[in-house]
């Protein structure tokens, strides 16, 4: 006989509630597989997001047994050894319906943190040459693989208690650009990420780094921003 | 948030970080001094005999006091702003008063064992 898994899935908006479903257990089953099975076999009105199913697009993050995770690469056996799975929408974001959240704030903050590359070169110029082992290039490499999943943002206590805090992902993005030698908007970006809504509010406790599924370290990116903004401020260049 | 506030915060962070480095050094030396004093079983009179007129001792503890006077009020400021939701201006006054208290009490103690 096939064993069953008890999945309690959040239904409704922010005032919704968990609804319990019995889902057949399978080998190598992911949390996303569970949600998909519920939608296909039991209730087609269940709303959730995913796209790539291989950990690239960043759209499938949810709260799984109390922790934000990417669901397409989270195996049931690893997070629910006793066969009980609570699946809720990401925290710190408004719930639209069921497992989908409104991520507008999250991405707007990337814009507020000057997360857009601004170069000076034209297409007629040759490629910029950046030595792979230079200090700045290495700092970029360490932070660039963000998939924008929002796991860090949902795990950050500071985001929870001060809604204007830019959050780990946007600050991590800004850090990659601060270290991009081709970028020309350094000063403006440092001003955007300094202060109460920016890097100075981070408590350096590292929930973001602990939970990031890509093993990035927004905490160190933020520490880097604090360092660079302080140096700029002491040289009257902020 | 105003531009001045950003500049101030970034500078305060620099001062707090720099004073933290000084404190890390000072606390270690201070612990060493305590252990030395206790192991040597020194009396108050013989302690004072060693500290009076000791310029190095005086300079070291003056640095220690100043590092505390910079570091602690900045931390207190952050707590008051974040947890109590105080505005920057009253927080600034509170921090300045606290810094002054540390400087006065600390330097008075240094004066007491080195000069008086
Ligand atoms: S380290 Fe900073 S950004 Fe990361 S979770 Fe903690 S407070 Fe948030
Ligand atoms: S930093 Fe990590 S957790 Fe945060 S959005 Fe990027 S990939 Fe997701
Ligand atoms: S579905 Fe794309 S990262 Fe999970």
mmCIF file of C-alpha atoms and ligand atoms in Angstrom:
data_model
loop_
_atom_site.group_PDB
_atom_site.id
_atom_site.type_symbol
_atom_site.label_atom_id
_atom_site.label_comp_id
_atom_site.label_asym_id
_atom_site.label_seq_id
_atom_site.Cartn_x
_atom_site.Cartn_y
_atom_site.Cartn_z
ATOM 1 C CA UNK A 1 0.000 0.000 0.000
ATOM 2 C CA UNK A 2 1.275 3.430 -0.869
ATOM 3 C CA UNK A 3 1.917 5.621 2.142
ATOM 4 C CA UNK A 4 0.254 8.967 2.529
ATOM 5 C CA UNK A 5 1.496 12.358 3.418
ATOM 6 C CA UNK A 6 -0.527 14.938 5.332
ATOM 7 C CA UNK A 7 -0.175 18.297 3.620
ATOM 8 C CA UNK A 8 -1.722 21.302 5.342
ATOM 9 C CA UNK A 9 -1.862 23.979 2.696
ATOM 10 C CA UNK A 10 -2.730 27.629 3.249
ATOM 11 C CA UNK A 11 -5.926 28.617 1.425
ATOM 12 C CA UNK A 12 -7.312 32.112 0.969
ATOM 13 C CA UNK A 13 -5.788 35.529 1.577
ATOM 14 C CA UNK A 14 -3.986 36.775 4.672
ATOM 15 C CA UNK A 15 -7.083 35.858 6.697
ATOM 16 C CA UNK A 16 -7.172 32.357 5.246
ATOM 17 C CA UNK A 17 -6.506 29.074 6.998
ATOM 18 C CA UNK A 18 -4.760 25.746 6.532
ATOM 19 C CA UNK A 19 -6.704 23.013 4.722
ATOM 20 C CA UNK A 20 -5.571 19.418 5.090
ATOM 21 C CA UNK A 21 -4.999 17.130 2.105
ATOM 22 C CA UNK A 22 -3.806 13.538 1.938
ATOM 23 C CA UNK A 23 -1.175 13.128 -0.746
ATOM 24 C CA UNK A 24 0.419 9.851 -1.910
ATOM 25 C CA UNK A 25 4.101 9.634 -0.974
ATOM 26 C CA UNK A 26 6.568 9.096 -3.761
ATOM 27 C CA UNK A 27 10.290 8.590 -4.086
ATOM 28 C CA UNK A 28 12.287 11.782 -4.496
ATOM 29 C CA UNK A 29 9.108 13.796 -4.138
ATOM 30 C CA UNK A 30 9.598 17.535 -3.770
ATOM 31 C CA UNK A 31 7.370 19.955 -1.895
ATOM 32 C CA UNK A 32 6.442 21.461 -5.249
ATOM 33 C CA UNK A 33 5.379 18.005 -6.454
ATOM 34 C CA UNK A 34 3.024 17.799 -3.471
ATOM 35 C CA UNK A 35 1.436 21.166 -4.221
ATOM 36 C CA UNK A 36 1.136 20.321 -7.905
ATOM 37 C CA UNK A 37 -0.481 16.986 -7.137
ATOM 38 C CA UNK A 38 -3.061 18.657 -4.892
ATOM 39 C CA UNK A 39 -3.890 21.141 -7.611
ATOM 40 C CA UNK A 40 -4.139 18.549 -10.381
ATOM 41 C CA UNK A 41 -5.873 15.762 -8.460
ATOM 42 C CA UNK A 42 -7.891 17.431 -5.717
ATOM 43 C CA UNK A 43 -8.519 21.122 -6.202
ATOM 44 C CA UNK A 44 -7.766 23.006 -9.428
ATOM 45 C CA UNK A 45 -8.462 26.349 -7.729
ATOM 46 C CA UNK A 46 -5.270 26.119 -5.645
ATOM 47 C CA UNK A 47 -3.069 29.072 -6.614
ATOM 48 C CA UNK A 48 0.737 28.847 -6.534
ATOM 49 C CA UNK A 49 3.715 29.767 -8.703
ATOM 50 C CA UNK A 50 6.528 27.919 -10.341
ATOM 51 C CA UNK A 51 8.271 27.898 -13.690
ATOM 52 C CA UNK A 52 11.588 26.090 -14.073
ATOM 53 C CA UNK A 53 11.330 23.306 -11.461
ATOM 54 C CA UNK A 54 15.122 23.144 -11.336
ATOM 55 C CA UNK A 55 16.099 25.975 -9.030
ATOM 56 C CA UNK A 56 16.743 28.668 -11.588
ATOM 57 C CA UNK A 57 13.740 30.961 -11.833
ATOM 58 C CA UNK A 58 13.129 31.746 -8.170
ATOM 59 C CA UNK A 59 9.339 31.697 -8.405
ATOM 60 C CA UNK A 60 8.432 28.691 -6.255
ATOM 61 C CA UNK A 61 9.442 29.833 -2.767
ATOM 62 C CA UNK A 62 6.977 29.121 0.061
ATOM 63 C CA UNK A 63 7.017 28.661 3.804
ATOM 64 C CA UNK A 64 7.527 24.964 4.457
ATOM 65 C CA UNK A 65 7.078 23.781 8.036
ATOM 66 C CA UNK A 66 7.741 27.308 9.212
ATOM 67 C CA UNK A 67 10.796 28.051 7.070
ATOM 68 C CA UNK A 68 11.088 29.826 3.752
ATOM 69 C CA UNK A 69 12.406 27.435 1.095
ATOM 70 C CA UNK A 70 12.537 26.913 -2.665
ATOM 71 C CA UNK A 71 9.987 24.170 -3.058
ATOM 72 C CA UNK A 72 11.128 22.682 -6.377
ATOM 73 C CA UNK A 73 14.403 21.571 -4.848
ATOM 74 C CA UNK A 74 13.227 20.728 -1.375
ATOM 75 C CA UNK A 75 12.723 17.020 -0.903
ATOM 76 C CA UNK A 76 9.812 15.971 1.272
ATOM 77 C CA UNK A 77 11.834 13.354 3.100
ATOM 78 C CA UNK A 78 14.363 15.959 4.186
ATOM 79 C CA UNK A 79 11.876 18.453 5.637
ATOM 80 C CA UNK A 80 8.997 16.203 6.724
ATOM 81 C CA UNK A 81 10.419 12.948 8.034
ATOM 82 C CA UNK A 82 7.171 12.303 9.919
ATOM 83 C CA UNK A 83 5.001 12.820 6.866
ATOM 84 C CA UNK A 84 3.447 16.139 7.896
ATOM 85 C CA UNK A 85 3.979 19.166 5.738
ATOM 86 C CA UNK A 86 2.715 22.689 6.428
ATOM 87 C CA UNK A 87 2.873 24.772 3.281
ATOM 88 C CA UNK A 88 2.142 28.502 3.476
ATOM 89 C CA UNK A 89 2.914 31.583 1.391
ATOM 90 C CA UNK A 90 6.182 33.465 1.995
ATOM 91 C CA UNK A 91 6.221 35.738 5.038
ATOM 92 C CA UNK A 92 6.774 39.524 4.918
ATOM 93 C CA UNK A 93 4.827 39.847 1.663
ATOM 94 C CA UNK A 94 1.107 40.468 1.118
ATOM 95 C CA UNK A 95 -0.768 37.271 0.288
ATOM 96 C CA UNK A 96 -2.738 37.389 -2.957
ATOM 97 C CA UNK A 97 -4.343 33.983 -2.739
ATOM 98 C CA UNK A 98 -3.296 30.627 -1.303
ATOM 99 C CA UNK A 99 0.445 30.262 -1.892
ATOM 100 C CA UNK A 100 0.974 33.310 -4.078
ATOM 101 C CA UNK A 101 2.297 36.560 -2.654
ATOM 102 C CA UNK A 102 2.502 40.014 -4.145
ATOM 103 C CA UNK A 103 6.220 40.498 -4.759
ATOM 104 C CA UNK A 104 5.958 44.068 -6.063
ATOM 105 C CA UNK A 105 7.465 45.582 -2.892
ATOM 106 C CA UNK A 106 10.305 43.098 -2.966
ATOM 107 C CA UNK A 107 11.297 44.011 -6.516
ATOM 108 C CA UNK A 108 10.555 47.731 -6.148
ATOM 109 C CA UNK A 109 13.200 47.744 -3.440
ATOM 110 C CA UNK A 110 15.774 46.482 -5.944
ATOM 111 C CA UNK A 111 15.024 49.623 -7.933
ATOM 112 C CA UNK A 112 15.202 51.782 -4.801
ATOM 113 C CA UNK A 113 18.605 50.267 -4.011
ATOM 114 C CA UNK A 114 19.787 51.356 -7.494
ATOM 115 C CA UNK A 115 19.955 47.740 -8.564
ATOM 116 C CA UNK A 116 20.226 48.649 -12.243
ATOM 117 C CA UNK A 117 23.585 48.593 -13.992
ATOM 118 C CA UNK A 118 24.637 51.943 -15.412
ATOM 119 C CA UNK A 119 27.579 51.854 -17.759
ATOM 120 C CA UNK A 120 29.327 54.505 -19.804
ATOM 121 C CA UNK A 121 30.552 52.383 -22.717
ATOM 122 C CA UNK A 122 28.770 52.198 -26.064
ATOM 123 C CA UNK A 123 28.342 49.183 -28.277
ATOM 124 C CA UNK A 124 31.144 50.482 -30.501
ATOM 125 C CA UNK A 125 33.675 50.037 -27.745
ATOM 126 C CA UNK A 126 35.514 46.846 -27.043
ATOM 127 C CA UNK A 127 34.513 44.585 -24.154
ATOM 128 C CA UNK A 128 35.643 45.727 -20.742
ATOM 129 C CA UNK A 129 38.346 43.468 -19.394
ATOM 130 C CA UNK A 130 37.933 42.495 -15.766
ATOM 131 C CA UNK A 131 40.555 40.211 -14.272
ATOM 132 C CA UNK A 132 38.775 37.133 -12.882
ATOM 133 C CA UNK A 133 40.952 37.073 -9.793
ATOM 134 C CA UNK A 134 40.659 40.761 -8.950
ATOM 135 C CA UNK A 135 39.214 41.516 -5.524
ATOM 136 C CA UNK A 136 36.148 43.230 -6.915
ATOM 137 C CA UNK A 137 35.399 40.548 -9.486
ATOM 138 C CA UNK A 138 35.595 37.916 -6.758
ATOM 139 C CA UNK A 139 33.159 39.902 -4.619
ATOM 140 C CA UNK A 140 30.751 40.026 -7.567
ATOM 141 C CA UNK A 141 31.122 36.296 -8.214
ATOM 142 C CA UNK A 142 30.248 35.500 -4.623
ATOM 143 C CA UNK A 143 26.969 37.421 -4.775
ATOM 144 C CA UNK A 144 25.778 37.359 -8.379
ATOM 145 C CA UNK A 145 23.890 34.055 -8.525
ATOM 146 C CA UNK A 146 20.746 35.390 -6.840
ATOM 147 C CA UNK A 147 17.564 34.038 -8.397
ATOM 148 C CA UNK A 148 15.277 36.588 -6.746
ATOM 149 C CA UNK A 149 13.306 33.965 -4.854
ATOM 150 C CA UNK A 150 12.584 36.140 -1.792
ATOM 151 C CA UNK A 151 13.547 33.435 0.725
ATOM 152 C CA UNK A 152 15.992 35.795 2.427
ATOM 153 C CA UNK A 153 13.457 38.602 2.479
ATOM 154 C CA UNK A 154 10.834 36.372 4.072
ATOM 155 C CA UNK A 155 13.373 35.232 6.690
ATOM 156 C CA UNK A 156 14.562 38.686 7.748
ATOM 157 C CA UNK A 157 13.267 39.997 11.093
ATOM 158 C CA UNK A 158 14.215 43.544 10.226
ATOM 159 C CA UNK A 159 12.023 43.455 7.103
ATOM 160 C CA UNK A 160 9.264 42.202 9.357
ATOM 161 C CA UNK A 161 9.417 45.098 11.789
ATOM 162 C CA UNK A 162 10.384 47.938 9.498
ATOM 163 C CA UNK A 163 8.597 47.669 6.187
ATOM 164 C CA UNK A 164 10.811 50.270 4.482
ATOM 165 C CA UNK A 165 13.994 48.209 4.998
ATOM 166 C CA UNK A 166 15.379 47.387 1.551
ATOM 167 C CA UNK A 167 16.117 43.834 2.622
ATOM 168 C CA UNK A 168 18.907 41.356 1.946
ATOM 169 C CA UNK A 169 18.292 40.608 -1.735
ATOM 170 C CA UNK A 170 18.156 44.230 -2.931
ATOM 171 C CA UNK A 171 21.235 45.111 -0.866
ATOM 172 C CA UNK A 172 23.046 42.040 -2.143
ATOM 173 C CA UNK A 173 22.268 43.154 -5.690
ATOM 174 C CA UNK A 174 23.545 46.663 -4.949
ATOM 175 C CA UNK A 175 26.762 45.143 -3.619
ATOM 176 C CA UNK A 176 27.416 43.339 -6.918
ATOM 177 C CA UNK A 177 27.116 46.676 -8.729
ATOM 178 C CA UNK A 178 29.264 48.543 -6.198
ATOM 179 C CA UNK A 179 31.961 46.039 -7.157
ATOM 180 C CA UNK A 180 31.310 46.241 -10.897
ATOM 181 C CA UNK A 181 34.206 48.283 -12.249
ATOM 182 C CA UNK A 182 32.205 49.219 -15.383
ATOM 183 C CA UNK A 183 29.387 50.828 -13.418
ATOM 184 C CA UNK A 184 29.326 54.626 -13.090
ATOM 185 C CA UNK A 185 26.568 55.172 -10.502
ATOM 186 C CA UNK A 186 28.562 54.340 -7.377
ATOM 187 C CA UNK A 187 27.888 57.465 -5.365
ATOM 188 C CA UNK A 188 24.193 57.508 -6.068
ATOM 189 C CA UNK A 189 23.946 53.816 -5.185
ATOM 190 C CA UNK A 190 25.841 54.225 -1.923
ATOM 191 C CA UNK A 191 23.443 56.988 -0.939
ATOM 192 C CA UNK A 192 20.511 54.768 -1.804
ATOM 193 C CA UNK A 193 21.688 51.876 0.353
ATOM 194 C CA UNK A 194 22.919 53.846 3.402
ATOM 195 C CA UNK A 195 20.879 54.782 6.433
ATOM 196 C CA UNK A 196 17.859 53.494 8.275
ATOM 197 C CA UNK A 197 16.088 51.848 5.374
ATOM 198 C CA UNK A 198 19.341 50.444 4.079
ATOM 199 C CA UNK A 199 22.405 48.566 5.213
ATOM 200 C CA UNK A 200 22.659 50.320 8.582
ATOM 201 C CA UNK A 201 19.495 48.647 9.843
ATOM 202 C CA UNK A 202 20.783 45.121 9.316
ATOM 203 C CA UNK A 203 21.494 43.300 12.569
ATOM 204 C CA UNK A 204 24.007 40.931 11.011
ATOM 205 C CA UNK A 205 22.269 37.919 12.497
ATOM 206 C CA UNK A 206 22.365 36.118 9.208
ATOM 207 C CA UNK A 207 18.965 34.461 8.772
ATOM 208 C CA UNK A 208 19.173 35.468 5.105
ATOM 209 C CA UNK A 209 22.544 33.788 4.686
ATOM 210 C CA UNK A 210 21.404 30.734 6.617
ATOM 211 C CA UNK A 211 18.332 30.259 4.409
ATOM 212 C CA UNK A 212 19.433 31.391 0.942
ATOM 213 C CA UNK A 213 18.988 28.338 -1.282
ATOM 214 C CA UNK A 214 21.823 29.492 -3.531
ATOM 215 C CA UNK A 215 24.177 29.643 -0.544
ATOM 216 C CA UNK A 216 24.796 33.320 -1.049
ATOM 217 C CA UNK A 217 25.727 35.531 1.877
ATOM 218 C CA UNK A 218 23.684 38.742 1.783
ATOM 219 C CA UNK A 219 24.930 39.374 5.339
ATOM 220 C CA UNK A 220 28.488 39.814 4.105
ATOM 221 C CA UNK A 221 27.308 41.849 1.123
ATOM 222 C CA UNK A 222 25.580 44.184 3.591
ATOM 223 C CA UNK A 223 28.680 44.320 5.793
ATOM 224 C CA UNK A 224 30.600 45.292 2.646
ATOM 225 C CA UNK A 225 28.128 48.095 1.960
ATOM 226 C CA UNK A 226 28.518 49.385 5.518
ATOM 227 C CA UNK A 227 32.281 49.428 5.067
ATOM 228 C CA UNK A 228 32.243 51.143 1.692
ATOM 229 C CA UNK A 229 29.613 53.735 2.671
ATOM 230 C CA UNK A 230 31.594 54.536 5.834
ATOM 231 C CA UNK A 231 34.812 54.970 3.867
ATOM 232 C CA UNK A 232 32.994 57.232 1.405
ATOM 233 C CA UNK A 233 31.446 59.247 4.239
ATOM 234 C CA UNK A 234 34.798 59.763 5.965
ATOM 235 C CA UNK A 235 36.254 61.022 2.667
ATOM 236 C CA UNK A 236 33.259 63.317 2.139
ATOM 237 C CA UNK A 237 32.264 61.328 -0.905
ATOM 238 C CA UNK A 238 28.822 60.121 0.106
ATOM 239 C CA UNK B 1 15.486 60.272 5.175
ATOM 240 C CA UNK B 2 17.640 63.319 4.575
ATOM 241 C CA UNK B 3 21.098 63.287 3.059
ATOM 242 C CA UNK B 4 22.627 64.583 6.294
ATOM 243 C CA UNK B 5 21.195 61.682 8.176
ATOM 244 C CA UNK B 6 22.724 59.193 5.724
ATOM 245 C CA UNK B 7 26.107 60.835 6.082
ATOM 246 C CA UNK B 8 25.799 60.885 9.854
ATOM 247 C CA UNK B 9 24.819 57.235 10.034
ATOM 248 C CA UNK B 10 27.665 56.156 7.785
ATOM 249 C CA UNK B 11 30.134 58.156 9.887
ATOM 250 C CA UNK B 12 28.734 56.896 13.166
ATOM 251 C CA UNK B 13 29.165 53.386 11.849
ATOM 252 C CA UNK B 14 32.837 54.151 11.117
ATOM 253 C CA UNK B 15 33.377 55.544 14.600
ATOM 254 C CA UNK B 16 31.662 52.596 16.202
ATOM 255 C CA UNK B 17 33.698 50.124 14.198
ATOM 256 C CA UNK B 18 36.962 51.920 14.898
ATOM 257 C CA UNK B 19 36.226 52.266 18.629
ATOM 258 C CA UNK B 20 35.279 48.577 18.693
ATOM 259 C CA UNK B 21 38.750 47.682 17.427
ATOM 260 C CA UNK B 22 40.320 49.866 20.105
ATOM 261 C CA UNK B 23 38.057 48.263 22.714
ATOM 262 C CA UNK B 24 38.959 44.748 21.639
ATOM 263 C CA UNK B 25 42.605 45.594 22.258
ATOM 264 C CA UNK B 26 41.917 47.499 25.481
ATOM 265 C CA UNK B 27 39.742 44.784 27.020
ATOM 266 C CA UNK B 28 42.443 42.165 26.435
ATOM 267 C CA UNK B 29 45.144 44.302 28.003
ATOM 268 C CA UNK B 30 42.790 45.235 30.832
ATOM 269 C CA UNK B 31 42.091 41.553 31.574
ATOM 270 C CA UNK B 32 45.823 40.937 31.577
ATOM 271 C CA UNK B 33 46.314 43.764 34.064
ATOM 272 C CA UNK B 34 43.602 42.381 36.340
ATOM 273 C CA UNK B 35 45.012 38.867 36.278
ATOM 274 C CA UNK B 36 48.489 40.190 36.927
ATOM 275 C CA UNK B 37 47.300 42.333 39.827
ATOM 276 C CA UNK B 38 45.330 39.489 41.408
ATOM 277 C CA UNK B 39 48.108 36.917 41.007
ATOM 278 C CA UNK B 40 50.638 39.263 42.456
ATOM 279 C CA UNK B 41 48.333 39.580 45.477
ATOM 280 C CA UNK B 42 48.818 43.294 45.552
ATOM 281 C CA UNK B 43 47.376 45.557 48.203
ATOM 282 C CA UNK B 44 45.697 48.883 47.440
ATOM 283 C CA UNK B 45 48.776 50.752 48.548
ATOM 284 C CA UNK B 46 51.188 48.789 46.397
ATOM 285 C CA UNK B 47 48.780 49.030 43.409
ATOM 286 C CA UNK B 48 48.689 52.779 43.724
ATOM 287 C CA UNK B 49 52.450 52.748 44.118
ATOM 288 C CA UNK B 50 52.705 51.223 40.666
ATOM 289 C CA UNK B 51 50.058 53.325 38.948
ATOM 290 C CA UNK B 52 50.940 56.765 40.337
ATOM 291 C CA UNK B 53 52.870 58.775 37.822
ATOM 292 C CA UNK B 54 52.801 55.867 35.350
ATOM 293 C CA UNK B 55 52.368 57.644 32.008
ATOM 294 C CA UNK B 56 51.840 54.478 29.983
ATOM 295 C CA UNK B 57 49.186 53.254 32.388
ATOM 296 C CA UNK B 58 47.463 56.645 32.309
ATOM 297 C CA UNK B 59 47.583 56.919 28.513
ATOM 298 C CA UNK B 60 46.268 53.391 28.067
ATOM 299 C CA UNK B 61 43.276 53.871 30.361
ATOM 300 C CA UNK B 62 42.534 57.283 28.857
ATOM 301 C CA UNK B 63 42.308 55.592 25.461
ATOM 302 C CA UNK B 64 40.084 52.923 26.989
ATOM 303 C CA UNK B 65 37.711 55.522 28.453
ATOM 304 C CA UNK B 66 37.525 57.467 25.198
ATOM 305 C CA UNK B 67 36.822 54.327 23.169
ATOM 306 C CA UNK B 68 33.964 53.468 25.571
ATOM 307 C CA UNK B 69 32.642 57.024 25.368
ATOM 308 C CA UNK B 70 32.430 56.723 21.588
ATOM 309 C CA UNK B 71 31.253 53.148 21.310
ATOM 310 C CA UNK B 72 28.543 52.797 23.932
ATOM 311 C CA UNK B 73 26.488 55.929 23.137
ATOM 312 C CA UNK B 74 26.314 55.038 19.432
ATOM 313 C CA UNK B 75 24.958 51.621 20.296
ATOM 314 C CA UNK B 76 22.510 53.173 22.737
ATOM 315 C CA UNK B 77 21.424 55.580 20.011
ATOM 316 C CA UNK B 78 20.630 52.739 17.641
ATOM 317 C CA UNK B 79 18.640 50.932 20.301
ATOM 318 C CA UNK B 80 16.673 54.058 21.198
ATOM 319 C CA UNK B 81 15.896 54.774 17.561
ATOM 320 C CA UNK B 82 14.961 51.274 16.639
ATOM 321 C CA UNK B 83 13.240 49.940 19.739
ATOM 322 C CA UNK B 84 11.795 53.058 21.305
ATOM 323 C CA UNK B 85 11.177 54.861 18.036
ATOM 324 C CA UNK B 86 12.790 58.071 19.304
ATOM 325 C CA UNK B 87 13.476 60.876 16.841
ATOM 326 C CA UNK B 88 17.115 61.541 15.871
ATOM 327 C CA UNK B 89 17.387 64.832 17.806
ATOM 328 C CA UNK B 90 16.457 63.677 21.329
ATOM 329 C CA UNK B 91 18.447 60.519 20.677
ATOM 330 C CA UNK B 92 21.463 62.661 19.822
ATOM 331 C CA UNK B 93 21.148 64.582 23.092
ATOM 332 C CA UNK B 94 20.747 61.413 25.087
ATOM 333 C CA UNK B 95 23.847 59.913 23.483
ATOM 334 C CA UNK B 96 25.873 63.096 24.041
ATOM 335 C CA UNK B 97 24.898 63.168 27.734
ATOM 336 C CA UNK B 98 25.808 59.499 28.103
ATOM 337 C CA UNK B 99 29.151 60.040 26.375
ATOM 338 C CA UNK B 100 29.905 62.963 28.666
ATOM 339 C CA UNK B 101 29.056 60.887 31.735
ATOM 340 C CA UNK B 102 31.433 58.124 30.620
ATOM 341 C CA UNK B 103 34.217 60.608 29.912
ATOM 342 C CA UNK B 104 33.819 62.387 33.264
ATOM 343 C CA UNK B 105 33.503 59.274 35.400
ATOM 344 C CA UNK B 106 36.188 57.389 33.486
ATOM 345 C CA UNK B 107 38.778 60.130 33.398
ATOM 346 C CA UNK B 108 38.125 60.910 37.054
ATOM 347 C CA UNK B 109 39.014 57.312 37.863
ATOM 348 C CA UNK B 110 42.159 57.468 35.725
ATOM 349 C CA UNK B 111 43.101 60.726 37.437
ATOM 350 C CA UNK B 112 42.493 59.108 40.810
ATOM 351 C CA UNK B 113 44.922 56.231 40.307
ATOM 352 C CA UNK B 114 47.552 57.964 38.205
ATOM 353 C CA UNK B 115 47.777 61.562 39.398
ATOM 354 C CA UNK B 116 46.022 62.223 42.700
HETATM 355 S S1 LIG C 1 21.573 39.564 8.331
HETATM 356 FE FE1 LIG C 1 20.544 41.535 8.012
HETATM 357 S S2 LIG C 1 19.470 41.339 6.057
HETATM 358 FE FE2 LIG C 1 20.058 39.257 6.714
HETATM 359 S S3 LIG C 1 18.259 38.482 7.787
HETATM 360 FE FE3 LIG C 1 19.571 39.427 9.341
HETATM 361 S S4 LIG C 1 18.880 41.582 9.492
HETATM 362 FE FE4 LIG C 1 18.010 40.708 7.610
HETATM 363 S S1 LIG C 2 19.834 36.198 -2.031
HETATM 364 FE FE1 LIG C 2 19.347 34.012 -2.017
HETATM 365 S S2 LIG C 2 17.458 33.877 -0.823
HETATM 366 FE FE2 LIG C 2 17.687 36.012 -1.391
HETATM 367 S S3 LIG C 2 16.484 36.253 -3.269
HETATM 368 FE FE3 LIG C 2 18.623 35.814 -3.868
HETATM 369 S S4 LIG C 2 18.715 33.600 -4.112
HETATM 370 FE FE4 LIG C 2 16.838 34.036 -2.980
HETATM 371 S S1 LIG C 3 10.415 26.531 -9.906
HETATM 372 FE FE1 LIG C 3 12.088 27.769 -10.570
HETATM 373 S S2 LIG C 3 13.310 27.895 -8.762
HETATM 374 FE FE2 LIG C 3 11.721 26.525 -8.171
#
